[in-house]
Coordinates of C-alpha atoms in Angstrom, one line a residue:
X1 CA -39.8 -115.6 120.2
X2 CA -43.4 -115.0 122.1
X3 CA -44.9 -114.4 118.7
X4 CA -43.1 -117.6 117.1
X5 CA -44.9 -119.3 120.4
X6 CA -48.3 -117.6 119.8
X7 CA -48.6 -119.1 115.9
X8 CA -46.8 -122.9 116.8
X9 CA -49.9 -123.1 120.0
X10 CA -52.3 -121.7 117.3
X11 CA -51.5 -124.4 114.5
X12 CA -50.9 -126.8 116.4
X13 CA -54.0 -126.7 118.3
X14 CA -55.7 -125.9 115.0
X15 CA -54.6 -129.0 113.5
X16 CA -55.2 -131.3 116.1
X17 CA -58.9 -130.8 116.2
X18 CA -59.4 -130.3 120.0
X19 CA -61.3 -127.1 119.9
X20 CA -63.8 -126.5 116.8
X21 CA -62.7 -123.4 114.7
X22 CA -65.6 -120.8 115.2
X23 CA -67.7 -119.9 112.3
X24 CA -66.9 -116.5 111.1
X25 CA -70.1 -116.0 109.6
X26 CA -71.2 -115.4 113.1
X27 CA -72.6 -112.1 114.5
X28 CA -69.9 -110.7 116.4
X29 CA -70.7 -110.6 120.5
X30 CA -68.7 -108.3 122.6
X31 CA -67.7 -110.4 125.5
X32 CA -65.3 -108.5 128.2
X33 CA -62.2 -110.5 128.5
X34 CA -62.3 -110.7 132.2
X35 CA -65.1 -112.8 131.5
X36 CA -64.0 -115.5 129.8
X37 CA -64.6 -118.8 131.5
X38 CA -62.2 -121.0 133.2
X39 CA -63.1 -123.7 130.6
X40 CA -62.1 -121.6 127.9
X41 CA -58.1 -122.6 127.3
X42 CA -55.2 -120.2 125.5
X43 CA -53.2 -123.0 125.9
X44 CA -49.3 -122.8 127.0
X45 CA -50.5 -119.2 127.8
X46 CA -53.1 -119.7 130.2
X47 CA -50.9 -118.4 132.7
X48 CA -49.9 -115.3 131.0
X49 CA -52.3 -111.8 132.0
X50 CA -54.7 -111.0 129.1
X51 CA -53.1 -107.4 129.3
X52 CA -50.0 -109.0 128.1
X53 CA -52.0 -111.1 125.3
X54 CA -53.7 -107.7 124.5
X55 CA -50.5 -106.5 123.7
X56 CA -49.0 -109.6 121.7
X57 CA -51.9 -109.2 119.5
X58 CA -51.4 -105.7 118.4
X59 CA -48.2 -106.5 117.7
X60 CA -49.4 -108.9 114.7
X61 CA -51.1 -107.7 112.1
X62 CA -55.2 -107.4 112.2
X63 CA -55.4 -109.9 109.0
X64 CA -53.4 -112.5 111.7
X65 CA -55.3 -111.3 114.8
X66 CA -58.9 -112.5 113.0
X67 CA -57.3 -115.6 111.9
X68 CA -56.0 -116.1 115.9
X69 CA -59.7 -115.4 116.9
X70 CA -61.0 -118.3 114.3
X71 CA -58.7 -121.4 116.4
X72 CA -61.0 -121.2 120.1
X73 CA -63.8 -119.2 122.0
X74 CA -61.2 -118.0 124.2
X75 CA -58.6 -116.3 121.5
X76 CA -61.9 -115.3 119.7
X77 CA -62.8 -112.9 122.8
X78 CA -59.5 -111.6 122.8
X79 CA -59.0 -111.0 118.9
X80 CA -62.2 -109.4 119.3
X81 CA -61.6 -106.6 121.7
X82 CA -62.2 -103.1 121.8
X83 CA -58.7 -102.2 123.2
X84 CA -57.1 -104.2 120.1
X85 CA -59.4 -102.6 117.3
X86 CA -59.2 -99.3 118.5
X87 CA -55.6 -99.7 118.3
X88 CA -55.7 -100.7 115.3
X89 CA -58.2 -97.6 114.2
X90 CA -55.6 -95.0 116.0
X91 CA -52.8 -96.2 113.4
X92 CA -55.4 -95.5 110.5
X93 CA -54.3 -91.3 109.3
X94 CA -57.9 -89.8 110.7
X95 CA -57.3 -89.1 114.4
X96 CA -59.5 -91.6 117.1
X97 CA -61.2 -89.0 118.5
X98 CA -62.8 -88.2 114.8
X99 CA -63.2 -91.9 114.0
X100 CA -64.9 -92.4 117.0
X101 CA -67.5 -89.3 116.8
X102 CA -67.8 -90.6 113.4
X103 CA -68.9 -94.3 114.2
X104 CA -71.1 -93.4 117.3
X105 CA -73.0 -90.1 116.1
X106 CA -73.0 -90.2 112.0
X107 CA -73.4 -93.6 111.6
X108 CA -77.7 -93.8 110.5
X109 CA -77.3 -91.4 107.4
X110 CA -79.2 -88.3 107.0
X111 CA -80.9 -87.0 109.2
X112 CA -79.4 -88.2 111.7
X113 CA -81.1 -91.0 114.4
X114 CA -79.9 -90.4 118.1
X115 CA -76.8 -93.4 118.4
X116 CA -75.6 -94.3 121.8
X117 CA -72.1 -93.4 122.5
X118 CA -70.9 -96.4 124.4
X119 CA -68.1 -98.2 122.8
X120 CA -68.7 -101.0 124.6
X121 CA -71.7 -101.5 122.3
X122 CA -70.1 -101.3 119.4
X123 CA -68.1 -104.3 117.9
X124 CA -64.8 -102.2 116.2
X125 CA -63.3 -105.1 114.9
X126 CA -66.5 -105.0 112.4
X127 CA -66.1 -101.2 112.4
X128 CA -62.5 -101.7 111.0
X129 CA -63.2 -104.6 108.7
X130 CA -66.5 -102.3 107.3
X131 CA -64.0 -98.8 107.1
X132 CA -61.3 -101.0 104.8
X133 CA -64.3 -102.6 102.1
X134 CA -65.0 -98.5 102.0
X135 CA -65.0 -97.3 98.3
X136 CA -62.9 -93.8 98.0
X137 CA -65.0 -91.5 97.1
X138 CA -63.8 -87.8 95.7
X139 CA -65.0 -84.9 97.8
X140 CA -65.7 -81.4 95.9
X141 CA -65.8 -78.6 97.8
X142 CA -66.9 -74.8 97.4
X143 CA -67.3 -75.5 93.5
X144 CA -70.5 -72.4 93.2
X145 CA -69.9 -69.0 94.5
X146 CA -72.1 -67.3 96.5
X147 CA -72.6 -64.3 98.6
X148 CA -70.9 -66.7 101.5
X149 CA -67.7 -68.6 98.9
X150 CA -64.4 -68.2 99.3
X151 CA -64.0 -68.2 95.7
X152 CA -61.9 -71.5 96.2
X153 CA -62.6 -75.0 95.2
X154 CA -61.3 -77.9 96.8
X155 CA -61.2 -81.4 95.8
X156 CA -59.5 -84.6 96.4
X157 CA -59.7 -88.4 97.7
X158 CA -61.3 -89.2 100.7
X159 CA -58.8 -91.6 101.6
X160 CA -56.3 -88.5 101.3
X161 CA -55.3 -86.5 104.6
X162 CA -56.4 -83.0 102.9
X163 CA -57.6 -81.8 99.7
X164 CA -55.3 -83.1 96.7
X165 CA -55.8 -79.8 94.4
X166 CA -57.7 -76.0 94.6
X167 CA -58.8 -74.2 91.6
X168 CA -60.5 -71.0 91.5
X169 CA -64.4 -71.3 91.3
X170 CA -65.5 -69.8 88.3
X171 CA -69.0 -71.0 88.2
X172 CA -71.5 -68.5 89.8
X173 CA -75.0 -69.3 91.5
X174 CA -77.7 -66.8 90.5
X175 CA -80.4 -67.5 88.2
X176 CA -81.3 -71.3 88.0
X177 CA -81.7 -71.9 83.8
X178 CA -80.4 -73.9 81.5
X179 CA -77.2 -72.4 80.8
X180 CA -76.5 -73.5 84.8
X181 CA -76.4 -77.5 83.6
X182 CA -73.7 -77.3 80.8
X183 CA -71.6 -75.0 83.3
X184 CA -71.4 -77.4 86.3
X185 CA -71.3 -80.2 83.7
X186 CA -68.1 -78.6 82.5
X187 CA -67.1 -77.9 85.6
X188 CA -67.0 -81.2 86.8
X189 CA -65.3 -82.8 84.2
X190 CA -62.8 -80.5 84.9
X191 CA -62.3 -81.6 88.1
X192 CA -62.5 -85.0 86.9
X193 CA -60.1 -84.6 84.2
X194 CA -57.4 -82.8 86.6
X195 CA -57.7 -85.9 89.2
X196 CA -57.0 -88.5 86.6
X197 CA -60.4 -90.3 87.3
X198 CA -63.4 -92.0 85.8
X199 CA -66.6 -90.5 87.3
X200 CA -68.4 -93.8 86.8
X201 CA -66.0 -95.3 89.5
X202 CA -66.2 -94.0 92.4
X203 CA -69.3 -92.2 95.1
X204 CA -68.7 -88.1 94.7
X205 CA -69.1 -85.7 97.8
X206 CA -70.5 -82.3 97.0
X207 CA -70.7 -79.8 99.7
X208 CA -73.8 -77.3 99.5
X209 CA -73.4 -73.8 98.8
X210 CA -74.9 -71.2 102.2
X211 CA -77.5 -69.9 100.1
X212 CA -81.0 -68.5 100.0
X213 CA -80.2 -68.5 104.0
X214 CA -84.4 -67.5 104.9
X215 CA -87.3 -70.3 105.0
X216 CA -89.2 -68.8 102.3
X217 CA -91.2 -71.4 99.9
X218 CA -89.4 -69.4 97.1
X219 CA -86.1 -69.9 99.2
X220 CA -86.8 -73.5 99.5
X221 CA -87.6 -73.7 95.6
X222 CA -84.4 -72.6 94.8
X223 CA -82.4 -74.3 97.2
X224 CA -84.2 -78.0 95.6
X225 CA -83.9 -76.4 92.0
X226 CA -80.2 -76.2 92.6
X227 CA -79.1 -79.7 94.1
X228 CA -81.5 -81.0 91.6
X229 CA -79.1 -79.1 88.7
X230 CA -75.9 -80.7 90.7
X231 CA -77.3 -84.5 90.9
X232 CA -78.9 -84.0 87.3
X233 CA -75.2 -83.3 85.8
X234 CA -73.7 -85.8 88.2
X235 CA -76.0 -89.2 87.5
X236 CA -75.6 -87.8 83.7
X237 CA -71.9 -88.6 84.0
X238 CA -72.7 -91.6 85.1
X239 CA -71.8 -91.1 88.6
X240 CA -72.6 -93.9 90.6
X241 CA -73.7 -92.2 93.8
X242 CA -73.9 -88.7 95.3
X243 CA -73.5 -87.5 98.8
X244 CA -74.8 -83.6 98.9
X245 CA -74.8 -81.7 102.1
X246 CA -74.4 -78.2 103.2
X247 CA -71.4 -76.7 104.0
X248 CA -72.3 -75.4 107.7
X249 CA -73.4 -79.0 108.8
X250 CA -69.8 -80.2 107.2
X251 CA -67.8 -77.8 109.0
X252 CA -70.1 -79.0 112.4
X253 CA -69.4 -82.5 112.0
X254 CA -65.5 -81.3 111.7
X255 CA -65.9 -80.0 115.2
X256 CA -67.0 -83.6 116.2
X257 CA -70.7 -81.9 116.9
X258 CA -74.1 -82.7 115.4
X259 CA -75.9 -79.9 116.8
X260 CA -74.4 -76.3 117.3
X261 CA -74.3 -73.2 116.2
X262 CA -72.2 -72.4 112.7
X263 CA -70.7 -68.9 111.9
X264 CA -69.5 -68.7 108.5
X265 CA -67.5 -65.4 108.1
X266 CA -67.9 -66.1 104.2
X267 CA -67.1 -63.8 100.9
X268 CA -69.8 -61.1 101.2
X269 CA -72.0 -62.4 104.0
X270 CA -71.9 -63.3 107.5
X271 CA -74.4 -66.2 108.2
X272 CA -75.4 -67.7 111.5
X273 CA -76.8 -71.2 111.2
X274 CA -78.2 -73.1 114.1
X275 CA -78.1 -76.9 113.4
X276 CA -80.4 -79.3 115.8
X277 CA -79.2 -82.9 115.2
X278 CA -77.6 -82.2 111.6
X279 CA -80.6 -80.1 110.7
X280 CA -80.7 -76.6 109.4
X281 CA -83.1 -74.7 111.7
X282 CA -83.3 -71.4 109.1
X283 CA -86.5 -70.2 111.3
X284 CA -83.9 -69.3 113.8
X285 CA -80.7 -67.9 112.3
X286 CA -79.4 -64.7 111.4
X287 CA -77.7 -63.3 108.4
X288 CA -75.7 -59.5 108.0
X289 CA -75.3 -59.4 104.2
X290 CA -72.4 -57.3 102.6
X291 CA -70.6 -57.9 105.6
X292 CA -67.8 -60.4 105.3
X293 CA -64.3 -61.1 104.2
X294 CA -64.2 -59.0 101.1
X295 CA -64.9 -55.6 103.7
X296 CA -62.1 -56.6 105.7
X297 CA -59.8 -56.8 102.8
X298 CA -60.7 -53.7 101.7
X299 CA -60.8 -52.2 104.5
X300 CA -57.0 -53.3 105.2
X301 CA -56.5 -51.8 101.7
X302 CA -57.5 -48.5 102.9
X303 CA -54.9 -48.8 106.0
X304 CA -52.3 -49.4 103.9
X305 CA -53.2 -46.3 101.4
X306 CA -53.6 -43.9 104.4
X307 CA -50.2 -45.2 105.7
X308 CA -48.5 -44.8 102.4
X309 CA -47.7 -48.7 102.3
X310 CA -47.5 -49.4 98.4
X311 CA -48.8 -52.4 96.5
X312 CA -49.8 -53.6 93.1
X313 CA -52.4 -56.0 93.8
X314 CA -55.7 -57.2 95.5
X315 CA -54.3 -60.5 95.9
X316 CA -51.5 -58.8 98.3
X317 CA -53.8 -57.6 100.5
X318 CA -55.1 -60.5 101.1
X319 CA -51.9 -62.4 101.5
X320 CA -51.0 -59.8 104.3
X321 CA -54.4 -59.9 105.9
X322 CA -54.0 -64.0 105.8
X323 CA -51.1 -64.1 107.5
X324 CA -50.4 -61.5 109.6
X325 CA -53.6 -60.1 110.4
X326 CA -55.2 -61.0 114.4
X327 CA -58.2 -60.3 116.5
X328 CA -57.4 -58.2 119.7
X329 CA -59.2 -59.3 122.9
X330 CA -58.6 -56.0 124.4
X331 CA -58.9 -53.3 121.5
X332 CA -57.9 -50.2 123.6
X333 CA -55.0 -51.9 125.3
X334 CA -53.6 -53.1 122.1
X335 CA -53.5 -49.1 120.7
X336 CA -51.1 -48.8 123.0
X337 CA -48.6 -51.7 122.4
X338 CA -45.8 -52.6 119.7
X339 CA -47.8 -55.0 117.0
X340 CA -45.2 -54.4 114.1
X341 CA -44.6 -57.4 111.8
X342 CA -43.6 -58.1 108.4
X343 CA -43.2 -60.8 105.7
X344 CA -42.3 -61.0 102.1
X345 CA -44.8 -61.4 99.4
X346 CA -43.2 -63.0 96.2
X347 CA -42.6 -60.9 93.3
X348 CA -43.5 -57.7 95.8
X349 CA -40.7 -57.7 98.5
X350 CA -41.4 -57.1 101.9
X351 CA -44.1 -55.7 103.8
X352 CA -44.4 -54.0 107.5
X353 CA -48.1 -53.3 109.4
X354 CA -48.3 -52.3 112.6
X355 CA -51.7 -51.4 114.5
X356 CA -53.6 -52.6 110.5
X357 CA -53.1 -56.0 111.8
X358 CA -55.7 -56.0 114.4
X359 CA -58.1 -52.8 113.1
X360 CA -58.8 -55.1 110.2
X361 CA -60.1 -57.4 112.1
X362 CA -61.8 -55.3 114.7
X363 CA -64.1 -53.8 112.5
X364 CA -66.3 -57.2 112.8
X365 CA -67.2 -56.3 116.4
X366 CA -67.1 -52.4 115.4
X367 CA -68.7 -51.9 111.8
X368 CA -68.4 -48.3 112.8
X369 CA -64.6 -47.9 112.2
X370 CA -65.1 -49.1 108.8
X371 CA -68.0 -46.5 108.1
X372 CA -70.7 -49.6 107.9
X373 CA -74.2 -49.3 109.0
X374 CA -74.3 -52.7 110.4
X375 CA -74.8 -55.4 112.8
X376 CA -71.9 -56.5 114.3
X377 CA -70.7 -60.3 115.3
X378 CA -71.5 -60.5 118.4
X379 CA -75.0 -59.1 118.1
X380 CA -76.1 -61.2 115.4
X381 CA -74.9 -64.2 117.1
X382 CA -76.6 -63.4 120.4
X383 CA -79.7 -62.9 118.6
X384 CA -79.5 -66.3 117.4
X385 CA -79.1 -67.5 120.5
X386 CA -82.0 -65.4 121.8
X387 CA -83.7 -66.8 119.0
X388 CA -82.8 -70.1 119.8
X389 CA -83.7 -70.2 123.3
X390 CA -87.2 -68.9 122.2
X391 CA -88.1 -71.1 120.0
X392 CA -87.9 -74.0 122.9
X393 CA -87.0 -76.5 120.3
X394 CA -85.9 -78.9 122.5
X395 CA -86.1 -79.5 126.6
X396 CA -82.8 -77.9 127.2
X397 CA -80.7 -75.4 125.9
X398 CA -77.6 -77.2 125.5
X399 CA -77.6 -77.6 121.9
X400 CA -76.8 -74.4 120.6
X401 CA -74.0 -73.5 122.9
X402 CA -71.4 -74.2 120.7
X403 CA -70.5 -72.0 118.1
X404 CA -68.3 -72.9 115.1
X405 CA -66.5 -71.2 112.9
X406 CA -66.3 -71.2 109.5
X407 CA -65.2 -69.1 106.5
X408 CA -61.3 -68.1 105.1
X409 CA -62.8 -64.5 107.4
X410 CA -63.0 -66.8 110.6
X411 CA -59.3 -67.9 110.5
X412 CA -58.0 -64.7 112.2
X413 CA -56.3 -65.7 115.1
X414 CA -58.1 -64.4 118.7
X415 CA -61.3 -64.0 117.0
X416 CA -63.3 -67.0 118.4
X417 CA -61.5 -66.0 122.1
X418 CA -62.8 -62.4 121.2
X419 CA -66.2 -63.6 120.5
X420 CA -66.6 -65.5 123.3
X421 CA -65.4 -62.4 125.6
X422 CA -68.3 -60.1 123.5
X423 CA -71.2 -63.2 123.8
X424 CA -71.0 -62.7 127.6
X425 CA -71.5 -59.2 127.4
X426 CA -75.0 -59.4 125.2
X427 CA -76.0 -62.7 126.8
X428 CA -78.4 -63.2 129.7
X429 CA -76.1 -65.4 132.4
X430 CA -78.5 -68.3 131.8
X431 CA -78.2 -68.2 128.3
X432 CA -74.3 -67.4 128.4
X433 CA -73.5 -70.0 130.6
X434 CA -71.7 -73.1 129.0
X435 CA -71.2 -71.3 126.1
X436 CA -68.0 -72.2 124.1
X437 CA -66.9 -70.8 120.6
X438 CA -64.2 -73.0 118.6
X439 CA -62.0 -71.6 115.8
X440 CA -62.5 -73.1 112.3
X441 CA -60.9 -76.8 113.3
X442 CA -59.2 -77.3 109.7
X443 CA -59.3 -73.4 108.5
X444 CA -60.4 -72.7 105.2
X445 CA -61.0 -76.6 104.8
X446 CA -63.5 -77.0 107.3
X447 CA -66.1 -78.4 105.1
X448 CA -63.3 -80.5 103.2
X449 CA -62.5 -82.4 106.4
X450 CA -66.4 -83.1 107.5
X451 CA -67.2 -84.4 104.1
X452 CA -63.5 -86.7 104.6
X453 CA -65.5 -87.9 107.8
X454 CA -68.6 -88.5 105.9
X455 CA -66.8 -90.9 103.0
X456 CA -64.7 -92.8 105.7
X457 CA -67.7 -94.4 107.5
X458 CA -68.1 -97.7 108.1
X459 CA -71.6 -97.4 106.6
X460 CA -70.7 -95.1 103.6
X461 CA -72.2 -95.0 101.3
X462 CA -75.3 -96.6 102.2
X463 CA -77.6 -94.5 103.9
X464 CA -75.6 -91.3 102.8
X465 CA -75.6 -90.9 99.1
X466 CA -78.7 -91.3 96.8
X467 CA -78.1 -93.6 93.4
X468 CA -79.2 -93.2 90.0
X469 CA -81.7 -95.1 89.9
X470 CA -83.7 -93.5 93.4
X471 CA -82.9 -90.1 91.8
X472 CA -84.9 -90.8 88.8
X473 CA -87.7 -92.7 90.5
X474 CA -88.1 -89.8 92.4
X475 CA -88.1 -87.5 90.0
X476 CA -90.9 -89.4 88.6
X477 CA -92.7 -89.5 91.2
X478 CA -92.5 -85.9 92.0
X479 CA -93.9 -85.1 88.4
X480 CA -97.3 -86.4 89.3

């Protein structure tokens, strides 16, 4: 009946002329509504409180709240207000805090331009009107193994909640030739082929794989040789834009962080990235190669064979390392305790570990048990904060105090409480202090999810993605 009210004041007044219908080819003004004007008039609901309009509004749709805004000044300021847009964002399937970290810190492209945070001086009713015009764009992830992959692609539609599909990654990064452009050309159109899509319809999303970690000019050669091999193949498919960026910042932006520290626990390689404003600082990070999740695999394997606990596969291993595998917090004290589990592995039966389940993991803070010669994770990560803190990058030290991780080896559950526990052990109290460490926020689809954030922005693809055309005209210009 109140909404029946709302549209019979709004025509009416519409039709009779009294108040001009605002142009809405205007620039939006964000105008508080306790400040609208006694001159301004809602009409028969001038004496209702604009709390209770508020919430009339969101009960229409946002389609009917702009054409409510268009009849006066005074419904204009109230169909233009934060509180109803953001309602109207929270409904969308990304959570607000994401959208909102999102719109205020990612906003200018890459690299990123410091954005204020203050809602207030943003208009979201633009925000939402931009985020609908938004083209889906398919996001690829972990298509090239590396030292760091998972072995696992993932791809899907950025409008999608997670990735649509996962194939095994079968193309390889090592020696930059020509054989690599018809392999990630057939790659692709693999992908393309298994999503039912046109590549000349739609922006793609490619993250970056973690490698040729050091600075080096010959590091650096490599790392441009390869994205130019990826946007080469892309633009040749007559893709109409392309969005590359590296996995660590991706799995960053997931945490709702631009600057940070990313651990990525990956397939033969632990790498420690430190990330100042969505830029790789490699000067300052750390790397422990052939240390990753293939050693704790095997190294489970081995628990299993000395406890006479039979299997037929790899793959098993790793199913039982996925899921029932944990980080201790106290290693000694959990020696002592009951940690039996089990669970069935299809087309193997069923499966019991006891103290394997946190051993496995434990050998990342004590290489030693595993008969390794190597750094362990809390040492490499302090001496990137050491590192870090040297290098006086910036006036404080706030930036690289919070650690993220990344990698299918960082999902173990306790391991980022465990890390935090070891940081303040091998960190000065100056340095340690404020430091927090966050488990992979979307597990093994970290990156997947930071890309999703990346494709859903208001300005996407804009200042994002590089076309065709500025891909070849720089190209030329690089020749010369």
């Amino acid at each position: 009946m109140i909404l029946r009210k709302v549209w019979g004041s709004v025509w009416n007044r519409s039709s009779s002329g009294k108040d001009p219908v605002t142009n809405h080819h205007h620039r939006t003004i964000q105008v508080p509504v306790s400040s609208l004007s006694s001159s301004s008039s809602l009409g028969a609901f001038d004496q209702l409180p604009m709390d209770i309009l508020v919430q009339i509004l969101i009960m229409v749709e946002p389609r009917d709240a702009v054409k409510l805004g268009l009849t006066c000044k005074a419904w204009q300021c109230l169909a233009s207000d934060n509180r109803l847009w953001i309602f109207y964002l929270q409904c969308c399937q990304e959570p607000w805090d994401s959208i909102f970290f999102a719109e205020t810190s990612l906003r200018s492209g890459y690299p990123l331009r410091m954005v204020s945070c203050q809602s207030g001086e943003l208009s979201f009713m633009r925000i939402y009107s931009q985020r609908a015009q938004v083209p889906g764009s398919i996001i690829i992830d972990e298509f090239i193994i590396v030292e760091g992959g998972s072995g696992y692609c993932k791809y899907g539609w950025s409008k999608y909640a997670s990735p649509s599909g996962r194939s095994a990654t079968f193309l390889e990064f090592g020696n930059i030739e020509s054989p690599i452009y018809a392999r990630l050309q057939q790659f692709f159109a693999t992908i393309f082929n298994r999503m039912q899509v046109k590549p000349s319809m739609q922006p793609i999303v490619v993250s970056l794989p973690l490698c040729h970690f050091d600075d080096t000019e010959s590091a650096k050669a490599s790392r441009r040789q390869l994205k130019t091999a990826i946007l080469n193949v892309l633009f040749d498919m007559n893709v109409p834009a392309v969005c590359a960026v590296n996995q660590a910042i991706l799995a960053l932006y997931t945490a709702r962080r631009t600057s940070g520290i990313v651990v990525n626990i990956g397939f033969q390689v632990i790498t420690i990235l430190p990330i100042l404003h969505g830029r790789v600082m490699r000067q300052v990070g750390v790397e422990v190669i052939g240390f990753g999740a293939l050693k704790l695999t095997g190294f489970l394997k081995e628990k299993m064979q000395e406890n006479n606990i039979a299997f037929q596969s790899l793959y098993t291993v790793r199913t039982l390392k996925e899921n029932l595998c944990y980080v201790a917090l106290d290693y000694k004290a959990e020696l002592s305790r009951d940690t039996r589990a089990s669970m069935e592995v299809a087309g193997e039966g069923w499966f019991t570990l006891s103290k394997e389940r946190f051993q496995t993991g434990e050998i990342l803070f004590q290489p030693r048990l595993a008969g390794m010669r190597a750094m362990s994770l809390h040492q490499a990560v302090a001496l990137c904060m050491d590192h870090c803190d040297a290098a006086g990058l910036t006036g404080d030290d706030s930036w690289f105090k919070t650690v993220v991780l990344s990698g299918g080896g960082a999902c173990l559950p306790g391991l980022a409480e465990r890390l935090e526990i070891e940081l303040q052990d091998h960190l000065s109290s100056s340095i340690y202090n404020g430091v927090r460490v966050v488990p992979p926020p979307c597990g093994v689809d970290t990156a997947w999810h930071g890309a999703k954030l990346i494709s859903n922005l208001s300005t996407f693809p804009g200042p994002w993605c590089i076309t065709k055309k500025q891909f070849r005209r720089k190209s030329r210009l690089n020749l010369w």
